[in-house]
Amino acid sequence: MIDYHFNKEKGCPLKLFTPGPIQVPDRVLEALARPNDTHRSEAYEEMHQIAVEGLKKLLYTENECFIMTCSATGIMEACVRNLLDKDEKGLFFSIGAFGDRWYNVGLDNGKNAIKSSVEWGMALKPEFVKEILSKDKYSVVFLQSNETSTGVYNPIYEIVPIIKDYGALVCVDATSSMAGVKIEVDKLEIDVCLASVQKCLALPPGLAVCSVSEKALEKTKTVKNRGHYFDFLTYLKKNKSHQTPNTPSIPQIRGLIVQLDYILKEEGLEKRFERHERLGKRTRMWARDMALEMFSERNYESNTVSTMKNTLQIECAEMVQKLLLKGYRITNGYGPLANKTFRIGHMGEIQLKDLEEMLKVLTDIIADLRLEKLNQNK
Ligand SMILES: Cc1ncc(COP(=O)(O)O)c(C=O)c1O
């Protein structure tokens, strides 16, 4: 059997400094391996209820929280299908690859999808949002909090209230920030806040979660052709009896409970957010010391994933491979940004000392690569 998390040279488990999937803590791995009852049993209902209550605390909300057996893109599609009717326009703000993806999900579902983009590396600004919204009427607005491809964090506390003032529903893709950055759903009146669990929640991939507002659920009742698997109303009905409409990934829900319990009761939300902030700052400090420019606009850098410009002209794929042999995985730039940028994920259970340890090794690898290049150019 292949052990994917095994580093051959050192004989130790691989440490993932990726923007997801990320390192899964042992407590979750143990929970996943435990026996389960069926998804129509009382034992499951108890689990489901605990998980939903935990999600509400994590998101500072009283809204319904759904657990869906899919990745985040599934809930992105659910938002489009449940909230946007045929004769309405949906506005998709895009600041990178995942904003583009949501827009494409809109198009692929035959919706009247309008995209409004900024240059990759930049954040959405209130003036820009106001300008776009003042030009047309949109029923639903879709945006990322954290754009994982560019390492930019949108100022959602400034933007979301503006969108609400224009009367649109707001869906926030918090895939790479939920449980790493504070997002107060009720305070901001976010209608749907979604994420998959393989990022800051540090679970293996295969499950996604969201909060859905009363207003969004009322709207759903009026939208036709919502599809079957992702219909919010069937999730709502089943949520009332602490179940899901179809067979969920039960072991992962057990893992989710373990993580939520740890986050809420052991680490504490504020401490978790502060830790992610420190990880982000430390990575940016390292980048500055290495004369690596950030790809993300200043003051809008993500605290869960750092995207650096390849200002040192290193072969990023080679750097990633060399680091892999030392037991760590970071990531090349996303899609068209490959080799122009590279990314270091610092989310989930990564501690400052883990980051320091990896950065030290990465510094040496970069020095070696630069030296090799110098010698070649002689
Ligand atoms: C911001 C963002 N949105 C959506 C997705 C898609 O997530 P999934 O692969 O869980 O569907 C990702 C994945 O990296 C992401 O980072």
mmCIF file of C-alpha atoms and ligand atoms in Angstrom:
data_model
loop_
_atom_site.group_PDB
_atom_site.id
_atom_site.type_symbol
_atom_site.label_atom_id
_atom_site.label_comp_id
_atom_site.label_asym_id
_atom_site.label_seq_id
_atom_site.Cartn_x
_atom_site.Cartn_y
_atom_site.Cartn_z
ATOM 1 C CA MET A 1 0.000 0.000 0.000
ATOM 2 C CA ILE A 2 1.294 3.484 -0.812
ATOM 3 C CA ASP A 3 1.602 5.780 2.164
ATOM 4 C CA TYR A 4 1.195 9.213 0.628
ATOM 5 C CA HIS A 5 2.291 11.015 3.727
ATOM 6 C CA PHE A 6 5.625 9.332 4.047
ATOM 7 C CA ASN A 7 8.915 11.047 3.425
ATOM 8 C CA LYS A 8 11.342 8.459 2.073
ATOM 9 C CA GLU A 9 14.626 10.206 2.816
ATOM 10 C CA LYS A 10 13.876 10.982 6.434
ATOM 11 C CA GLY A 11 11.423 8.172 7.098
ATOM 12 C CA CYS A 12 9.013 10.619 8.691
ATOM 13 C CA PRO A 13 5.508 11.805 7.870
ATOM 14 C CA LEU A 14 5.277 14.576 5.293
ATOM 15 C CA LYS A 15 4.334 17.978 6.718
ATOM 16 C CA LEU A 16 1.869 19.886 4.588
ATOM 17 C CA PHE A 17 2.265 23.655 4.323
ATOM 18 C CA THR A 18 -0.324 23.722 1.569
ATOM 19 C CA PRO A 19 -3.527 25.698 1.068
ATOM 20 C CA GLY A 20 -5.520 22.474 1.419
ATOM 21 C CA PRO A 21 -5.838 19.607 1.807
ATOM 22 C CA ILE A 22 -3.678 20.051 4.868
ATOM 23 C CA GLN A 23 -2.193 18.098 7.739
ATOM 24 C CA VAL A 24 -4.858 16.177 9.667
ATOM 25 C CA PRO A 25 -4.232 15.900 13.426
ATOM 26 C CA ASP A 26 -4.082 12.439 15.035
ATOM 27 C CA ARG A 27 -7.188 13.106 17.116
ATOM 28 C CA VAL A 28 -9.191 13.401 13.872
ATOM 29 C CA LEU A 29 -7.564 10.327 12.289
ATOM 30 C CA GLU A 30 -8.514 8.349 15.380
ATOM 31 C CA ALA A 31 -12.101 9.636 15.261
ATOM 32 C CA LEU A 32 -12.400 8.660 11.594
ATOM 33 C CA ALA A 33 -11.459 5.078 12.367
ATOM 34 C CA ARG A 34 -14.144 4.555 14.984
ATOM 35 C CA PRO A 35 -17.237 2.410 14.279
ATOM 36 C CA ASN A 36 -20.470 4.149 13.270
ATOM 37 C CA ASP A 37 -24.195 3.576 13.313
ATOM 38 C CA THR A 38 -26.422 4.396 10.304
ATOM 39 C CA HIS A 39 -27.364 7.943 9.338
ATOM 40 C CA ARG A 40 -30.961 7.268 10.452
ATOM 41 C CA SER A 41 -29.975 6.205 13.958
ATOM 42 C CA GLU A 42 -30.296 8.148 17.211
ATOM 43 C CA ALA A 43 -26.522 8.030 17.576
ATOM 44 C CA TYR A 44 -26.118 9.820 14.270
ATOM 45 C CA GLU A 45 -28.784 12.397 15.132
ATOM 46 C CA GLU A 46 -26.882 13.228 18.291
ATOM 47 C CA MET A 47 -23.660 13.637 16.297
ATOM 48 C CA HIS A 48 -25.368 15.792 13.700
ATOM 49 C CA GLN A 49 -26.842 18.090 16.312
ATOM 50 C CA ILE A 50 -23.494 18.529 18.073
ATOM 51 C CA ALA A 51 -21.768 19.324 14.760
ATOM 52 C CA VAL A 52 -24.413 21.893 13.777
ATOM 53 C CA GLU A 53 -24.284 23.600 17.178
ATOM 54 C CA GLY A 54 -20.487 23.785 16.891
ATOM 55 C CA LEU A 55 -20.675 25.301 13.414
ATOM 56 C CA LYS A 56 -23.068 27.972 14.685
ATOM 57 C CA LYS A 57 -20.565 28.967 17.356
ATOM 58 C CA LEU A 58 -17.689 28.947 14.872
ATOM 59 C CA LEU A 59 -19.601 31.264 12.553
ATOM 60 C CA TYR A 60 -21.202 33.450 15.248
ATOM 61 C CA THR A 61 -24.645 32.693 13.886
ATOM 62 C CA GLU A 62 -28.118 31.519 14.739
ATOM 63 C CA ASN A 63 -28.716 30.625 11.091
ATOM 64 C CA GLU A 64 -29.311 27.066 9.935
ATOM 65 C CA CYS A 65 -26.047 25.240 9.295
ATOM 66 C CA PHE A 66 -25.957 22.451 6.736
ATOM 67 C CA ILE A 67 -23.443 19.651 6.399
ATOM 68 C CA MET A 68 -23.061 18.428 2.833
ATOM 69 C CA THR A 69 -21.099 15.478 1.549
ATOM 70 C CA CYS A 70 -19.257 17.201 -1.259
ATOM 71 C CA SER A 71 -16.405 19.658 -1.588
ATOM 72 C CA ALA A 72 -16.856 23.448 -1.411
ATOM 73 C CA THR A 73 -17.651 23.656 -5.120
ATOM 74 C CA GLY A 74 -20.799 21.625 -4.428
ATOM 75 C CA ILE A 75 -22.116 24.320 -2.090
ATOM 76 C CA MET A 76 -21.005 27.022 -4.544
ATOM 77 C CA GLU A 77 -23.275 25.294 -7.059
ATOM 78 C CA ALA A 78 -26.016 24.959 -4.419
ATOM 79 C CA CYS A 79 -25.954 28.748 -3.883
ATOM 80 C CA VAL A 80 -26.378 29.390 -7.589
ATOM 81 C CA ARG A 81 -29.189 26.852 -8.003
ATOM 82 C CA ASN A 82 -31.127 27.707 -4.840
ATOM 83 C CA LEU A 83 -30.885 31.477 -4.817
ATOM 84 C CA LEU A 84 -30.756 32.760 -8.364
ATOM 85 C CA ASP A 85 -33.922 32.573 -10.456
ATOM 86 C CA LYS A 86 -34.138 32.539 -14.241
ATOM 87 C CA ASP A 87 -35.131 36.177 -14.717
ATOM 88 C CA GLU A 88 -32.569 37.531 -12.214
ATOM 89 C CA LYS A 89 -28.962 38.639 -12.431
ATOM 90 C CA GLY A 90 -26.215 37.284 -10.209
ATOM 91 C CA LEU A 91 -23.063 39.317 -9.670
ATOM 92 C CA PHE A 92 -19.857 37.341 -9.261
ATOM 93 C CA PHE A 93 -16.985 39.391 -7.876
ATOM 94 C CA SER A 94 -13.720 37.777 -8.845
ATOM 95 C CA ILE A 95 -10.245 38.534 -7.542
ATOM 96 C CA GLY A 96 -8.689 35.253 -8.693
ATOM 97 C CA ALA A 97 -9.167 31.654 -9.777
ATOM 98 C CA PHE A 98 -11.928 30.780 -7.328
ATOM 99 C CA GLY A 99 -13.962 33.880 -8.127
ATOM 100 C CA ASP A 100 -13.716 32.857 -11.780
ATOM 101 C CA ARG A 101 -14.791 29.371 -10.830
ATOM 102 C CA TRP A 102 -17.982 30.584 -9.119
ATOM 103 C CA TYR A 103 -18.846 32.667 -12.158
ATOM 104 C CA ASN A 104 -18.363 29.591 -14.356
ATOM 105 C CA VAL A 105 -20.595 27.563 -12.046
ATOM 106 C CA GLY A 106 -23.227 30.249 -12.635
ATOM 107 C CA LEU A 107 -22.826 30.037 -16.412
ATOM 108 C CA ASP A 108 -22.769 26.234 -16.417
ATOM 109 C CA ASN A 109 -26.112 26.251 -14.627
ATOM 110 C CA GLY A 110 -27.597 28.502 -17.301
ATOM 111 C CA LYS A 111 -27.892 31.498 -14.969
ATOM 112 C CA ASN A 112 -27.623 35.134 -15.872
ATOM 113 C CA ALA A 113 -24.159 35.471 -14.404
ATOM 114 C CA ILE A 114 -22.257 38.762 -14.549
ATOM 115 C CA LYS A 115 -18.595 38.847 -13.571
ATOM 116 C CA SER A 116 -16.822 41.832 -12.128
ATOM 117 C CA SER A 117 -13.087 41.362 -11.668
ATOM 118 C CA VAL A 118 -10.075 43.174 -10.341
ATOM 119 C CA GLU A 119 -6.491 42.478 -11.307
ATOM 120 C CA TRP A 120 -5.166 39.294 -9.681
ATOM 121 C CA GLY A 121 -3.284 40.196 -6.510
ATOM 122 C CA MET A 122 -5.646 43.071 -5.702
ATOM 123 C CA ALA A 123 -8.556 43.106 -3.243
ATOM 124 C CA LEU A 124 -12.132 44.314 -3.672
ATOM 125 C CA LYS A 125 -12.478 47.868 -2.403
ATOM 126 C CA PRO A 126 -15.685 49.508 -1.132
ATOM 127 C CA GLU A 127 -15.633 52.235 -3.818
ATOM 128 C CA PHE A 128 -15.348 49.642 -6.590
ATOM 129 C CA VAL A 129 -18.151 47.525 -5.115
ATOM 130 C CA LYS A 130 -20.406 50.599 -4.823
ATOM 131 C CA GLU A 131 -19.666 51.618 -8.382
ATOM 132 C CA ILE A 132 -20.557 48.191 -9.798
ATOM 133 C CA LEU A 133 -23.703 47.808 -7.693
ATOM 134 C CA SER A 134 -24.995 51.247 -8.593
ATOM 135 C CA LYS A 135 -25.029 50.367 -12.294
ATOM 136 C CA ASP A 136 -27.508 47.479 -12.298
ATOM 137 C CA LYS A 137 -29.844 45.397 -10.164
ATOM 138 C CA TYR A 138 -28.482 42.124 -8.828
ATOM 139 C CA SER A 139 -30.437 39.613 -6.742
ATOM 140 C CA VAL A 140 -27.454 37.727 -5.405
ATOM 141 C CA VAL A 141 -23.802 38.691 -5.020
ATOM 142 C CA PHE A 142 -21.079 36.054 -4.772
ATOM 143 C CA LEU A 143 -17.568 36.658 -3.448
ATOM 144 C CA GLN A 144 -14.608 35.044 -1.700
ATOM 145 C CA SER A 145 -13.394 36.141 1.690
ATOM 146 C CA ASN A 146 -9.969 34.591 1.105
ATOM 147 C CA GLU A 147 -8.830 34.077 -2.513
ATOM 148 C CA THR A 148 -6.532 31.062 -2.270
ATOM 149 C CA SER A 149 -4.888 31.541 -5.670
ATOM 150 C CA THR A 150 -3.613 35.057 -5.000
ATOM 151 C CA GLY A 151 -3.336 35.022 -1.198
ATOM 152 C CA VAL A 152 -5.584 38.076 -0.896
ATOM 153 C CA TYR A 153 -8.145 38.600 1.871
ATOM 154 C CA ASN A 154 -11.081 40.771 0.866
ATOM 155 C CA PRO A 155 -12.203 43.376 3.424
ATOM 156 C CA ILE A 156 -15.563 41.664 3.955
ATOM 157 C CA TYR A 157 -16.426 43.821 6.985
ATOM 158 C CA GLU A 158 -16.429 46.833 4.648
ATOM 159 C CA ILE A 159 -17.886 45.226 1.536
ATOM 160 C CA VAL A 160 -20.723 43.023 2.764
ATOM 161 C CA PRO A 161 -22.687 45.892 4.436
ATOM 162 C CA ILE A 162 -22.541 47.816 1.137
ATOM 163 C CA ILE A 163 -23.973 44.864 -0.780
ATOM 164 C CA LYS A 164 -26.712 44.465 1.840
ATOM 165 C CA ASP A 165 -27.611 48.150 1.417
ATOM 166 C CA TYR A 166 -28.358 47.393 -2.219
ATOM 167 C CA GLY A 167 -30.800 44.659 -1.109
ATOM 168 C CA ALA A 168 -28.976 41.676 -2.616
ATOM 169 C CA LEU A 169 -28.382 38.336 -0.949
ATOM 170 C CA VAL A 170 -24.687 37.776 -0.190
ATOM 171 C CA CYS A 171 -22.906 34.448 -0.520
ATOM 172 C CA VAL A 172 -19.379 34.252 0.868
ATOM 173 C CA ASP A 173 -16.978 31.492 -0.106
ATOM 174 C CA ALA A 174 -14.899 31.159 3.051
ATOM 175 C CA THR A 175 -13.268 27.903 1.955
ATOM 176 C CA SER A 176 -9.725 28.865 2.912
ATOM 177 C CA SER A 177 -10.555 31.099 5.875
ATOM 178 C CA MET A 178 -13.397 29.529 7.889
ATOM 179 C CA ALA A 179 -11.925 28.511 11.277
ATOM 180 C CA GLY A 180 -8.760 30.499 10.541
ATOM 181 C CA VAL A 181 -10.166 34.030 10.359
ATOM 182 C CA LYS A 182 -13.084 35.514 12.300
ATOM 183 C CA ILE A 183 -16.246 35.739 10.213
ATOM 184 C CA GLU A 184 -19.284 36.959 12.145
ATOM 185 C CA VAL A 185 -22.113 35.775 9.951
ATOM 186 C CA ASP A 186 -25.019 37.355 11.863
ATOM 187 C CA LYS A 187 -23.290 40.679 12.446
ATOM 188 C CA LEU A 188 -22.509 40.937 8.736
ATOM 189 C CA GLU A 189 -25.861 39.429 7.684
ATOM 190 C CA ILE A 190 -24.118 36.997 5.354
ATOM 191 C CA ASP A 191 -26.786 34.878 3.680
ATOM 192 C CA VAL A 192 -24.604 31.884 2.874
ATOM 193 C CA CYS A 193 -21.141 31.324 4.298
ATOM 194 C CA LEU A 194 -19.518 28.151 3.008
ATOM 195 C CA ALA A 195 -16.325 26.131 3.187
ATOM 196 C CA SER A 196 -14.975 22.664 2.664
ATOM 197 C CA VAL A 197 -13.326 21.051 5.649
ATOM 198 C CA GLN A 198 -9.875 20.216 4.234
ATOM 199 C CA LYS A 199 -8.513 23.717 4.857
ATOM 200 C CA CYS A 200 -8.544 25.593 8.165
ATOM 201 C CA LEU A 201 -10.743 22.926 9.771
ATOM 202 C CA ALA A 202 -7.953 20.367 9.190
ATOM 203 C CA LEU A 203 -10.083 17.390 8.191
ATOM 204 C CA PRO A 204 -9.527 15.162 5.182
ATOM 205 C CA PRO A 205 -11.401 16.310 2.048
ATOM 206 C CA GLY A 206 -14.943 15.163 1.242
ATOM 207 C CA LEU A 207 -17.253 17.283 3.373
ATOM 208 C CA ALA A 208 -18.452 20.891 3.147
ATOM 209 C CA VAL A 209 -20.452 23.079 5.495
ATOM 210 C CA CYS A 210 -22.451 26.287 5.283
ATOM 211 C CA SER A 211 -24.727 28.629 7.160
ATOM 212 C CA VAL A 212 -27.902 29.722 5.365
ATOM 213 C CA SER A 213 -29.986 32.710 6.484
ATOM 214 C CA GLU A 214 -33.749 32.820 6.947
ATOM 215 C CA LYS A 215 -33.916 35.287 4.087
ATOM 216 C CA ALA A 216 -32.019 32.949 1.780
ATOM 217 C CA LEU A 217 -34.301 30.062 2.717
ATOM 218 C CA GLU A 218 -37.391 32.186 2.010
ATOM 219 C CA LYS A 219 -35.932 33.059 -1.376
ATOM 220 C CA THR A 220 -35.210 29.396 -2.093
ATOM 221 C CA LYS A 221 -38.931 28.624 -1.794
ATOM 222 C CA THR A 222 -39.574 30.822 -4.822
ATOM 223 C CA VAL A 223 -36.759 29.548 -7.069
ATOM 224 C CA LYS A 224 -37.576 26.876 -9.641
ATOM 225 C CA ASN A 225 -35.326 24.051 -10.889
ATOM 226 C CA ARG A 226 -33.145 23.912 -7.817
ATOM 227 C CA GLY A 227 -31.960 20.440 -8.740
ATOM 228 C CA HIS A 228 -32.104 17.472 -6.387
ATOM 229 C CA TYR A 229 -28.914 16.751 -4.437
ATOM 230 C CA PHE A 230 -28.227 20.302 -3.275
ATOM 231 C CA ASP A 231 -31.766 21.570 -2.638
ATOM 232 C CA PHE A 232 -31.535 23.756 0.485
ATOM 233 C CA LEU A 233 -35.165 22.991 1.366
ATOM 234 C CA THR A 234 -34.574 19.245 1.677
ATOM 235 C CA TYR A 235 -31.523 20.006 3.834
ATOM 236 C CA LEU A 236 -33.663 22.324 5.955
ATOM 237 C CA LYS A 237 -36.350 19.696 6.426
ATOM 238 C CA LYS A 238 -33.867 17.010 7.407
ATOM 239 C CA ASN A 239 -31.841 19.390 9.612
ATOM 240 C CA LYS A 240 -34.945 19.761 11.811
ATOM 241 C CA SER A 241 -34.636 16.074 12.714
ATOM 242 C CA HIS A 242 -30.817 16.271 12.877
ATOM 243 C CA GLN A 243 -30.257 14.335 9.685
ATOM 244 C CA THR A 244 -29.199 14.887 6.095
ATOM 245 C CA PRO A 245 -31.330 14.064 3.026
ATOM 246 C CA ASN A 246 -28.887 11.411 1.758
ATOM 247 C CA THR A 247 -26.179 9.246 3.279
ATOM 248 C CA PRO A 248 -23.512 11.613 4.597
ATOM 249 C CA SER A 249 -19.839 10.931 5.199
ATOM 250 C CA ILE A 250 -20.461 9.839 8.786
ATOM 251 C CA PRO A 251 -16.813 9.326 9.845
ATOM 252 C CA GLN A 252 -15.993 12.844 8.727
ATOM 253 C CA ILE A 253 -18.839 14.314 10.720
ATOM 254 C CA ARG A 254 -17.371 12.527 13.731
ATOM 255 C CA GLY A 255 -14.030 14.119 12.843
ATOM 256 C CA LEU A 256 -15.696 17.509 12.479
ATOM 257 C CA ILE A 257 -17.097 17.228 16.004
ATOM 258 C CA VAL A 258 -13.651 16.442 17.375
ATOM 259 C CA GLN A 259 -12.167 19.461 15.585
ATOM 260 C CA LEU A 260 -14.969 21.842 16.568
ATOM 261 C CA ASP A 261 -14.686 20.683 20.157
ATOM 262 C CA TYR A 262 -10.935 21.325 20.111
ATOM 263 C CA ILE A 263 -11.306 24.718 18.418
ATOM 264 C CA LEU A 264 -14.104 25.987 20.639
ATOM 265 C CA LYS A 265 -13.151 24.486 23.993
ATOM 266 C CA GLU A 266 -9.398 23.854 23.960
ATOM 267 C CA GLU A 267 -7.709 26.369 21.693
ATOM 268 C CA GLY A 268 -10.481 28.966 21.747
ATOM 269 C CA LEU A 269 -11.674 30.947 18.738
ATOM 270 C CA GLU A 270 -9.817 34.174 19.476
ATOM 271 C CA LYS A 271 -6.542 32.357 20.109
ATOM 272 C CA ARG A 272 -6.968 30.389 16.896
ATOM 273 C CA PHE A 273 -7.513 33.550 14.865
ATOM 274 C CA GLU A 274 -4.521 35.216 16.558
ATOM 275 C CA ARG A 275 -2.339 32.189 15.789
ATOM 276 C CA HIS A 276 -3.255 32.390 12.108
ATOM 277 C CA GLU A 277 -2.495 36.107 12.132
ATOM 278 C CA ARG A 278 0.947 35.405 13.607
ATOM 279 C CA LEU A 279 1.597 32.685 11.020
ATOM 280 C CA GLY A 280 0.697 35.100 8.241
ATOM 281 C CA LYS A 281 2.901 37.869 9.646
ATOM 282 C CA ARG A 282 5.839 35.540 10.189
ATOM 283 C CA THR A 283 5.641 34.235 6.614
ATOM 284 C CA ARG A 284 5.526 37.766 5.219
ATOM 285 C CA MET A 285 8.487 38.722 7.400
ATOM 286 C CA TRP A 286 10.434 35.766 6.011
ATOM 287 C CA ALA A 287 9.500 36.756 2.449
ATOM 288 C CA ARG A 288 10.744 40.289 3.079
ATOM 289 C CA ASP A 289 14.014 39.006 4.541
ATOM 290 C CA MET A 290 14.450 36.806 1.460
ATOM 291 C CA ALA A 291 13.787 39.747 -0.894
ATOM 292 C CA LEU A 292 10.678 37.963 -2.125
ATOM 293 C CA GLU A 293 7.844 40.337 -2.945
ATOM 294 C CA MET A 294 4.303 39.429 -1.930
ATOM 295 C CA PHE A 295 1.932 38.879 -4.849
ATOM 296 C CA SER A 296 -0.963 40.075 -2.697
ATOM 297 C CA GLU A 297 -1.680 43.765 -2.323
ATOM 298 C CA ARG A 298 -0.243 45.328 0.830
ATOM 299 C CA ASN A 299 -2.665 45.380 3.793
ATOM 300 C CA TYR A 300 -4.902 42.771 2.158
ATOM 301 C CA GLU A 301 -2.585 39.773 2.597
ATOM 302 C CA SER A 302 -4.132 36.508 3.674
ATOM 303 C CA ASN A 303 -3.264 35.061 7.071
ATOM 304 C CA THR A 304 -3.951 31.504 5.932
ATOM 305 C CA VAL A 305 -2.024 31.330 2.652
ATOM 306 C CA SER A 306 0.862 33.473 1.447
ATOM 307 C CA THR A 307 1.468 33.943 -2.265
ATOM 308 C CA MET A 308 4.945 35.214 -3.078
ATOM 309 C CA LYS A 309 6.175 36.554 -6.406
ATOM 310 C CA ASN A 310 9.089 34.564 -7.755
ATOM 311 C CA THR A 311 11.306 37.638 -7.657
ATOM 312 C CA LEU A 312 14.425 35.483 -7.199
ATOM 313 C CA GLN A 313 13.789 33.658 -10.501
ATOM 314 C CA ILE A 314 13.953 30.226 -8.864
ATOM 315 C CA GLU A 315 12.523 27.142 -10.587
ATOM 316 C CA CYS A 316 9.483 26.829 -8.304
ATOM 317 C CA ALA A 317 8.710 23.207 -9.258
ATOM 318 C CA GLU A 318 12.313 22.227 -8.422
ATOM 319 C CA MET A 319 12.155 24.094 -5.128
ATOM 320 C CA VAL A 320 8.928 22.285 -4.224
ATOM 321 C CA GLN A 321 10.521 18.909 -5.105
ATOM 322 C CA LYS A 322 13.677 19.596 -3.072
ATOM 323 C CA LEU A 323 11.621 20.619 -0.067
ATOM 324 C CA LEU A 324 9.517 17.500 -0.452
ATOM 325 C CA LEU A 325 12.639 15.376 0.006
ATOM 326 C CA LYS A 326 13.173 17.135 3.333
ATOM 327 C CA GLY A 327 9.662 16.232 4.462
ATOM 328 C CA TYR A 328 7.650 19.364 3.691
ATOM 329 C CA ARG A 329 5.216 20.245 0.931
ATOM 330 C CA ILE A 330 4.531 23.779 -0.214
ATOM 331 C CA THR A 331 2.790 24.638 -3.498
ATOM 332 C CA ASN A 332 3.620 26.189 -6.819
ATOM 333 C CA GLY A 333 1.513 29.147 -7.986
ATOM 334 C CA TYR A 334 -2.084 28.394 -8.976
ATOM 335 C CA GLY A 335 -2.825 27.778 -12.671
ATOM 336 C CA PRO A 336 -1.463 30.675 -14.743
ATOM 337 C CA LEU A 337 0.546 31.862 -11.715
ATOM 338 C CA ALA A 338 2.712 28.699 -11.646
ATOM 339 C CA ASN A 339 6.431 29.573 -11.457
ATOM 340 C CA LYS A 340 5.528 33.273 -11.430
ATOM 341 C CA THR A 341 4.489 32.767 -7.811
ATOM 342 C CA PHE A 342 4.554 30.069 -5.141
ATOM 343 C CA ARG A 343 2.375 29.528 -2.106
ATOM 344 C CA ILE A 344 2.901 28.610 1.521
ATOM 345 C CA GLY A 345 -0.188 27.475 3.370
ATOM 346 C CA HIS A 346 -0.265 28.199 7.103
ATOM 347 C CA MET A 347 -3.670 27.064 8.201
ATOM 348 C CA GLY A 348 -5.288 24.491 10.442
ATOM 349 C CA GLU A 349 -3.130 23.143 13.247
ATOM 350 C CA ILE A 350 0.241 24.521 12.122
ATOM 351 C CA GLN A 351 2.110 26.124 15.010
ATOM 352 C CA LEU A 352 4.674 28.924 14.782
ATOM 353 C CA LYS A 353 7.539 26.545 15.594
ATOM 354 C CA ASP A 354 6.477 24.223 12.724
ATOM 355 C CA LEU A 355 6.532 27.181 10.361
ATOM 356 C CA GLU A 356 9.933 28.374 11.612
ATOM 357 C CA GLU A 357 11.330 24.865 11.133
ATOM 358 C CA MET A 358 10.070 24.632 7.546
ATOM 359 C CA LEU A 359 11.165 28.162 6.604
ATOM 360 C CA LYS A 360 14.702 27.416 7.781
ATOM 361 C CA VAL A 361 14.901 24.408 5.455
ATOM 362 C CA LEU A 362 13.305 26.348 2.596
ATOM 363 C CA THR A 363 15.828 29.190 3.057
ATOM 364 C CA ASP A 364 18.708 26.738 2.596
ATOM 365 C CA ILE A 365 17.089 25.196 -0.472
ATOM 366 C CA ILE A 366 16.608 28.599 -2.080
ATOM 367 C CA ALA A 367 20.253 29.479 -1.359
ATOM 368 C CA ASP A 368 21.394 26.210 -2.975
ATOM 369 C CA LEU A 369 19.231 26.828 -6.034
ATOM 370 C CA ARG A 370 20.583 30.347 -6.434
ATOM 371 C CA LEU A 371 24.155 29.153 -6.076
ATOM 372 C CA GLU A 372 23.596 26.425 -8.687
ATOM 373 C CA LYS A 373 22.243 29.031 -11.051
ATOM 374 C CA LEU A 374 25.190 31.348 -10.447
ATOM 375 C CA ASN A 375 27.619 28.511 -11.193
ATOM 376 C CA GLN A 376 25.744 27.630 -14.386
ATOM 377 C CA ASN A 377 25.930 31.220 -15.580
ATOM 378 C CA LYS A 378 29.687 31.495 -15.041
HETATM 379 C C1 LIG B 1 -11.457 29.957 -2.061
HETATM 380 C C2 LIG B 1 -11.771 28.599 -2.587
HETATM 381 N N1 LIG B 1 -12.993 28.371 -3.058
HETATM 382 C C3 LIG B 1 -13.342 27.171 -3.533
HETATM 383 C C4 LIG B 1 -12.452 26.132 -3.578
HETATM 384 C C5 LIG B 1 -12.862 24.817 -4.104
HETATM 385 O O1 LIG B 1 -12.903 23.925 -3.038
HETATM 386 P P1 LIG B 1 -13.193 22.392 -3.212
HETATM 387 O O2 LIG B 1 -12.004 21.812 -3.895
HETATM 388 O O3 LIG B 1 -13.366 21.931 -1.789
HETATM 389 O O4 LIG B 1 -14.422 22.258 -4.035
HETATM 390 C C6 LIG B 1 -11.158 26.324 -3.098
HETATM 391 C C7 LIG B 1 -10.167 25.242 -3.143
HETATM 392 O O5 LIG B 1 -8.991 25.408 -2.975
HETATM 393 C C8 LIG B 1 -10.820 27.586 -2.578
HETATM 394 O O6 LIG B 1 -9.610 27.801 -2.090
#
